[in-house]
């Protein structure tokens, strides 16, 4: 509860960013920015220590209490699961033969919405197979990942993900996770190679897709072909690119016939 207060939240966020912070330095920064006085800062630090949110690893220094953080993670995990159950039961998905569409102008909001809808689908469907076509896995580069679909996947212990990637560059391989028996990734030329602007996940009768504009698609292809390492210069270029405005449409469809045809295409590719 205490972290919900504005000043307490500011102090906690600053300490999270730095790891360990000097109390005097923190007080000076907040005073210079006219956020609060030095006395207020020290009062807040004391309250957070008393509540076991913060620890004092050495004299005058403060850091986050990992036990508190783990407890918060558990709360967030349980809250996420409850939200997924509620939204799934309230019919947040399109009916058979219908679709819902949303327009977005940034990579981060696209990824957040896509991931959120995928989580609702996974929490509701009975199919344990998830098929994906990903021209470039740019979502691995988004610095603030959304965990909702990961939580939903954990609740489907038999779920297996089959992903076709549209490239084999350094960035396509960077951060790639392939888990034997659980996650399968192929960089081989696949059946969707002519659809470089389209990304989609398919499970059961649901298809959730992202359609990027041509300018963004071409820029992504160029970025992925030119980045050869994860140096500071490359990282800055990637983050600047992710901050640029885009035009994207996220669509969630419930199309049994279309889904069946796409599944057959994936099954032929994977040799089922």
Coordinates of C-alpha atoms in Angstrom, one line a residue:
X1 CA 0.0 0.0 0.0
X2 CA 2.8 2.4 0.9
X3 CA 4.3 2.2 -2.5
X4 CA 1.1 3.4 -4.1
X5 CA 1.8 6.9 -2.6
X6 CA 3.4 9.1 -5.2
X7 CA 6.6 10.1 -3.4
X8 CA 7.2 6.6 -2.1
X9 CA 6.7 5.2 -5.7
X10 CA 9.2 7.8 -7.0
X11 CA 11.8 6.8 -4.4
X12 CA 11.3 3.1 -5.0
X13 CA 11.6 3.5 -8.8
X14 CA 14.8 5.5 -8.5
X15 CA 16.4 2.9 -6.3
X16 CA 15.2 0.1 -8.6
X17 CA 16.9 1.8 -11.5
X18 CA 20.2 2.3 -9.7
X19 CA 20.4 -0.9 -7.6
X20 CA 21.9 0.8 -4.6
X21 CA 21.6 4.5 -3.9
X22 CA 23.2 6.9 -1.3
X23 CA 20.5 8.5 0.8
X24 CA 22.2 11.9 0.6
X25 CA 22.5 11.7 -3.1
X26 CA 18.9 10.7 -3.5
X27 CA 17.8 13.5 -1.3
X28 CA 19.8 16.0 -3.3
X29 CA 18.4 14.9 -6.6
X30 CA 14.8 15.1 -5.4
X31 CA 15.4 18.5 -3.8
X32 CA 17.0 19.9 -7.0
X33 CA 14.0 18.7 -9.0
X34 CA 11.6 20.3 -6.5
X35 CA 10.0 16.9 -5.9
X36 CA 10.4 17.0 -2.1
X37 CA 12.7 18.4 0.6
X38 CA 15.7 16.5 2.0
X39 CA 13.7 16.0 5.2
X40 CA 10.8 14.4 3.3
X41 CA 13.2 12.1 1.4
X42 CA 14.8 10.8 4.6
X43 CA 11.3 10.3 6.2
X44 CA 10.2 8.3 3.2
X45 CA 13.4 6.2 3.2
X46 CA 12.8 5.4 6.9
X47 CA 9.2 4.4 6.3
X48 CA 10.3 2.1 3.5
X49 CA 12.9 0.5 5.6
X50 CA 10.4 0.1 8.5
X51 CA 8.0 -1.6 6.0
X52 CA 10.9 -3.8 4.8
X53 CA 10.6 -2.5 1.3
X54 CA 14.2 -1.3 1.5
X55 CA 17.4 -2.6 3.1
X56 CA 20.5 -0.7 4.2
X57 CA 23.4 -2.8 2.9
X58 CA 25.9 -0.2 4.2
X59 CA 25.8 3.0 6.1
X60 CA 23.9 5.7 4.2
X61 CA 23.0 3.4 1.3
X62 CA 19.6 1.9 0.4
X63 CA 18.6 -1.0 -1.9
X64 CA 15.4 -2.9 -2.6
X65 CA 14.6 -5.8 -0.3
X66 CA 14.6 -8.9 -2.6
X67 CA 12.1 -10.7 -0.3
X68 CA 9.7 -7.8 -0.7
X69 CA 10.2 -7.9 -4.5
X70 CA 9.5 -11.6 -4.6
X71 CA 6.3 -11.1 -2.7
X72 CA 5.3 -8.4 -5.1
X73 CA 6.0 -10.7 -8.0
X74 CA 3.8 -13.3 -6.5
X75 CA 1.0 -10.7 -6.1
X76 CA 1.4 -9.5 -9.7
X77 CA 1.4 -13.1 -11.0
X78 CA -1.9 -13.9 -9.1
X79 CA -3.5 -10.7 -10.2
X80 CA -2.5 -11.4 -13.9
X81 CA -4.1 -14.9 -13.7
X82 CA -7.3 -13.5 -12.2
X83 CA -7.6 -10.8 -14.8
X84 CA -7.1 -13.4 -17.6
X85 CA -9.8 -15.6 -16.1
X86 CA -12.2 -12.6 -15.8
X87 CA -11.7 -11.3 -19.3
X88 CA -11.9 -14.7 -20.8
X89 CA -15.2 -15.5 -19.1
X90 CA -16.6 -12.1 -20.0
X91 CA -16.2 -12.9 -23.7
X92 CA -13.4 -10.6 -24.7
X93 CA -12.9 -12.6 -27.9
X94 CA -14.8 -12.4 -31.2
X95 CA -17.6 -14.9 -31.9
X96 CA -17.2 -17.5 -34.6
X97 CA -16.9 -15.8 -38.0
X98 CA -16.1 -12.4 -36.5
X99 CA -13.0 -10.3 -36.0
X100 CA -12.0 -7.2 -34.0
X101 CA -9.4 -4.7 -35.2
X102 CA -7.4 -2.0 -33.6
X103 CA -5.0 0.6 -35.1
X104 CA -1.7 1.5 -33.4
X105 CA 1.1 3.9 -34.0
X106 CA 4.0 2.5 -31.9
X107 CA 5.8 -0.9 -31.6
X108 CA 5.3 -0.9 -27.8
X109 CA 1.6 -0.5 -27.9
X110 CA 1.2 -3.0 -30.7
X111 CA 3.2 -5.6 -28.8
X112 CA 1.3 -5.0 -25.6
X113 CA -2.1 -5.3 -27.2
X114 CA -1.0 -8.4 -29.3
X115 CA 0.4 -10.1 -26.2
X116 CA -2.6 -9.3 -24.1
X117 CA -5.1 -10.7 -26.7
X118 CA -2.9 -13.8 -27.2
X119 CA -3.0 -14.4 -23.4
X120 CA -6.8 -14.3 -23.4
X121 CA -6.9 -16.7 -26.3
X122 CA -4.5 -19.1 -24.6
X123 CA -6.5 -19.0 -21.4
X124 CA -9.7 -20.0 -23.2
X125 CA -8.8 -22.4 -26.0
X126 CA -8.2 -26.2 -25.6
X127 CA -5.7 -26.5 -28.5
X128 CA -2.2 -27.2 -27.2
X129 CA -0.5 -26.2 -30.4
X130 CA 0.4 -22.6 -31.3
X131 CA 1.7 -21.8 -34.8
X132 CA 3.4 -18.5 -35.5
X133 CA 4.7 -16.7 -38.6
X134 CA 7.2 -14.0 -37.6
X135 CA 9.1 -12.2 -40.4
X136 CA 11.4 -10.5 -37.8
X137 CA 11.2 -11.0 -34.0
X138 CA 11.3 -7.3 -33.2
X139 CA 9.3 -7.8 -30.0
X140 CA 12.4 -9.3 -28.4
X141 CA 14.0 -5.8 -28.6
X142 CA 11.2 -4.1 -26.8
X143 CA 12.7 -3.2 -23.4
X144 CA 9.5 -3.6 -21.3
X145 CA 8.2 -7.1 -22.1
X146 CA 4.6 -8.1 -21.3
X147 CA 4.3 -11.3 -19.3
X148 CA 0.6 -12.1 -19.7
X149 CA 1.0 -14.6 -22.6
X150 CA 3.9 -16.3 -20.8
X151 CA 1.6 -16.8 -17.7
X152 CA -1.1 -18.1 -19.9
X153 CA 1.4 -20.5 -21.6
X154 CA 2.5 -21.8 -18.1
X155 CA -1.2 -22.7 -17.4
X156 CA -1.1 -24.9 -20.5
X157 CA 1.6 -27.4 -19.6
X158 CA 1.2 -29.4 -22.8
X159 CA 1.4 -26.3 -25.1
X160 CA 3.9 -26.6 -27.9
X161 CA 4.9 -23.5 -30.0
X162 CA 5.9 -23.8 -33.6
X163 CA 7.4 -20.6 -35.0
X164 CA 8.6 -19.9 -38.6
X165 CA 11.0 -16.9 -38.6
X166 CA 11.4 -15.0 -41.8
X167 CA 15.1 -14.3 -41.4
X168 CA 18.4 -15.7 -40.2
X169 CA 20.4 -12.5 -39.4
X170 CA 22.2 -11.6 -36.2
X171 CA 19.1 -9.9 -34.8
X172 CA 16.8 -12.8 -35.9
X173 CA 18.9 -15.1 -33.9
X174 CA 19.5 -12.8 -30.9
X175 CA 17.5 -13.7 -27.9
X176 CA 16.2 -16.8 -29.7
X177 CA 14.9 -19.4 -27.2
X178 CA 14.3 -22.9 -28.5
X179 CA 13.2 -25.4 -25.8
X180 CA 13.2 -29.1 -26.8
X181 CA 9.7 -30.4 -26.9
X182 CA 8.1 -27.1 -26.0
X183 CA 9.3 -24.3 -28.4
X184 CA 10.4 -25.1 -32.0
X185 CA 11.8 -22.4 -34.3
X186 CA 12.7 -22.7 -38.0
X187 CA 14.6 -20.2 -40.1
X188 CA 14.0 -22.2 -43.3
X189 CA 12.2 -20.5 -46.2
X190 CA 8.6 -21.1 -45.4
X191 CA 5.2 -20.8 -47.0
X192 CA 4.6 -17.2 -45.9
X193 CA 7.7 -15.6 -47.3
X194 CA 5.8 -13.3 -49.5
X195 CA 3.9 -11.8 -46.5
X196 CA 6.7 -9.8 -44.9
X197 CA 4.3 -7.2 -43.5
X198 CA 2.2 -9.8 -41.7
X199 CA 2.8 -11.4 -38.3
X200 CA 0.4 -13.9 -36.8
X201 CA -0.2 -16.5 -34.1
X202 CA -2.7 -19.3 -34.6
X203 CA -4.3 -21.6 -32.1
X204 CA -7.6 -23.4 -32.2
X205 CA -10.0 -21.3 -34.4
X206 CA -8.3 -18.0 -33.4
X207 CA -5.8 -16.0 -35.5
X208 CA -4.2 -12.9 -34.0
X209 CA -2.2 -10.9 -36.5
X210 CA -0.2 -7.7 -36.9
X211 CA -0.1 -5.9 -40.3
X212 CA 2.6 -3.3 -40.6
X213 CA 2.7 -0.5 -43.2
X214 CA 5.2 -0.9 -46.1
X215 CA 7.6 1.8 -44.8
X216 CA 8.0 0.1 -41.5
X217 CA 8.3 -3.3 -43.1
X218 CA 11.1 -2.1 -45.4
X219 CA 12.8 -0.3 -42.5
X220 CA 12.7 -3.5 -40.4
X221 CA 14.3 -5.5 -43.2
X222 CA 17.0 -2.9 -43.5
X223 CA 17.7 -2.8 -39.7
X224 CA 17.9 -6.6 -39.5
X225 CA 20.2 -6.9 -42.4
X226 CA 22.6 -4.1 -41.2
X227 CA 22.9 -4.8 -37.4
X228 CA 25.7 -7.2 -36.9
X229 CA 26.3 -6.9 -33.1
X230 CA 24.7 -5.6 -29.9
X231 CA 27.2 -2.8 -29.3
X232 CA 26.1 0.5 -27.6
X233 CA 25.8 2.1 -31.1
X234 CA 23.6 -0.8 -32.4
X235 CA 21.5 -0.8 -29.2
X236 CA 20.9 3.0 -29.5
X237 CA 19.9 2.6 -33.2
X238 CA 17.5 -0.1 -32.4
X239 CA 15.8 1.9 -29.5
X240 CA 15.6 5.0 -31.7
X241 CA 13.9 2.8 -34.4
X242 CA 11.4 1.4 -31.9
X243 CA 10.5 5.0 -30.9
X244 CA 9.6 6.0 -34.4
X245 CA 5.9 6.2 -35.3
X246 CA 4.4 3.4 -37.3
X247 CA 1.0 2.4 -38.7
X248 CA -0.1 -1.1 -37.6
X249 CA -3.3 -3.0 -37.4
X250 CA -3.8 -5.7 -34.8
X251 CA -6.6 -8.2 -35.7
X252 CA -8.1 -11.0 -33.6
X253 CA -10.2 -13.3 -35.7
X254 CA -12.4 -16.3 -34.9
X255 CA -12.4 -18.0 -38.4
X256 CA -12.6 -21.8 -38.2
X257 CA -12.2 -22.4 -42.0
X258 CA -9.3 -20.0 -42.4
X259 CA -7.7 -21.4 -39.2
X260 CA -8.0 -25.0 -40.5
X261 CA -6.4 -24.0 -43.9
X262 CA -3.5 -22.3 -42.1
X263 CA -3.0 -25.2 -39.7
X264 CA -2.7 -27.5 -42.7
X265 CA 0.0 -25.2 -44.2
X266 CA 2.0 -25.3 -41.0
X267 CA 1.6 -29.0 -40.6
X268 CA 2.9 -29.6 -44.1
X269 CA 5.9 -27.4 -43.3
X270 CA 6.7 -29.1 -40.0
X271 CA 6.1 -32.6 -41.5
X272 CA 3.2 -33.6 -39.3

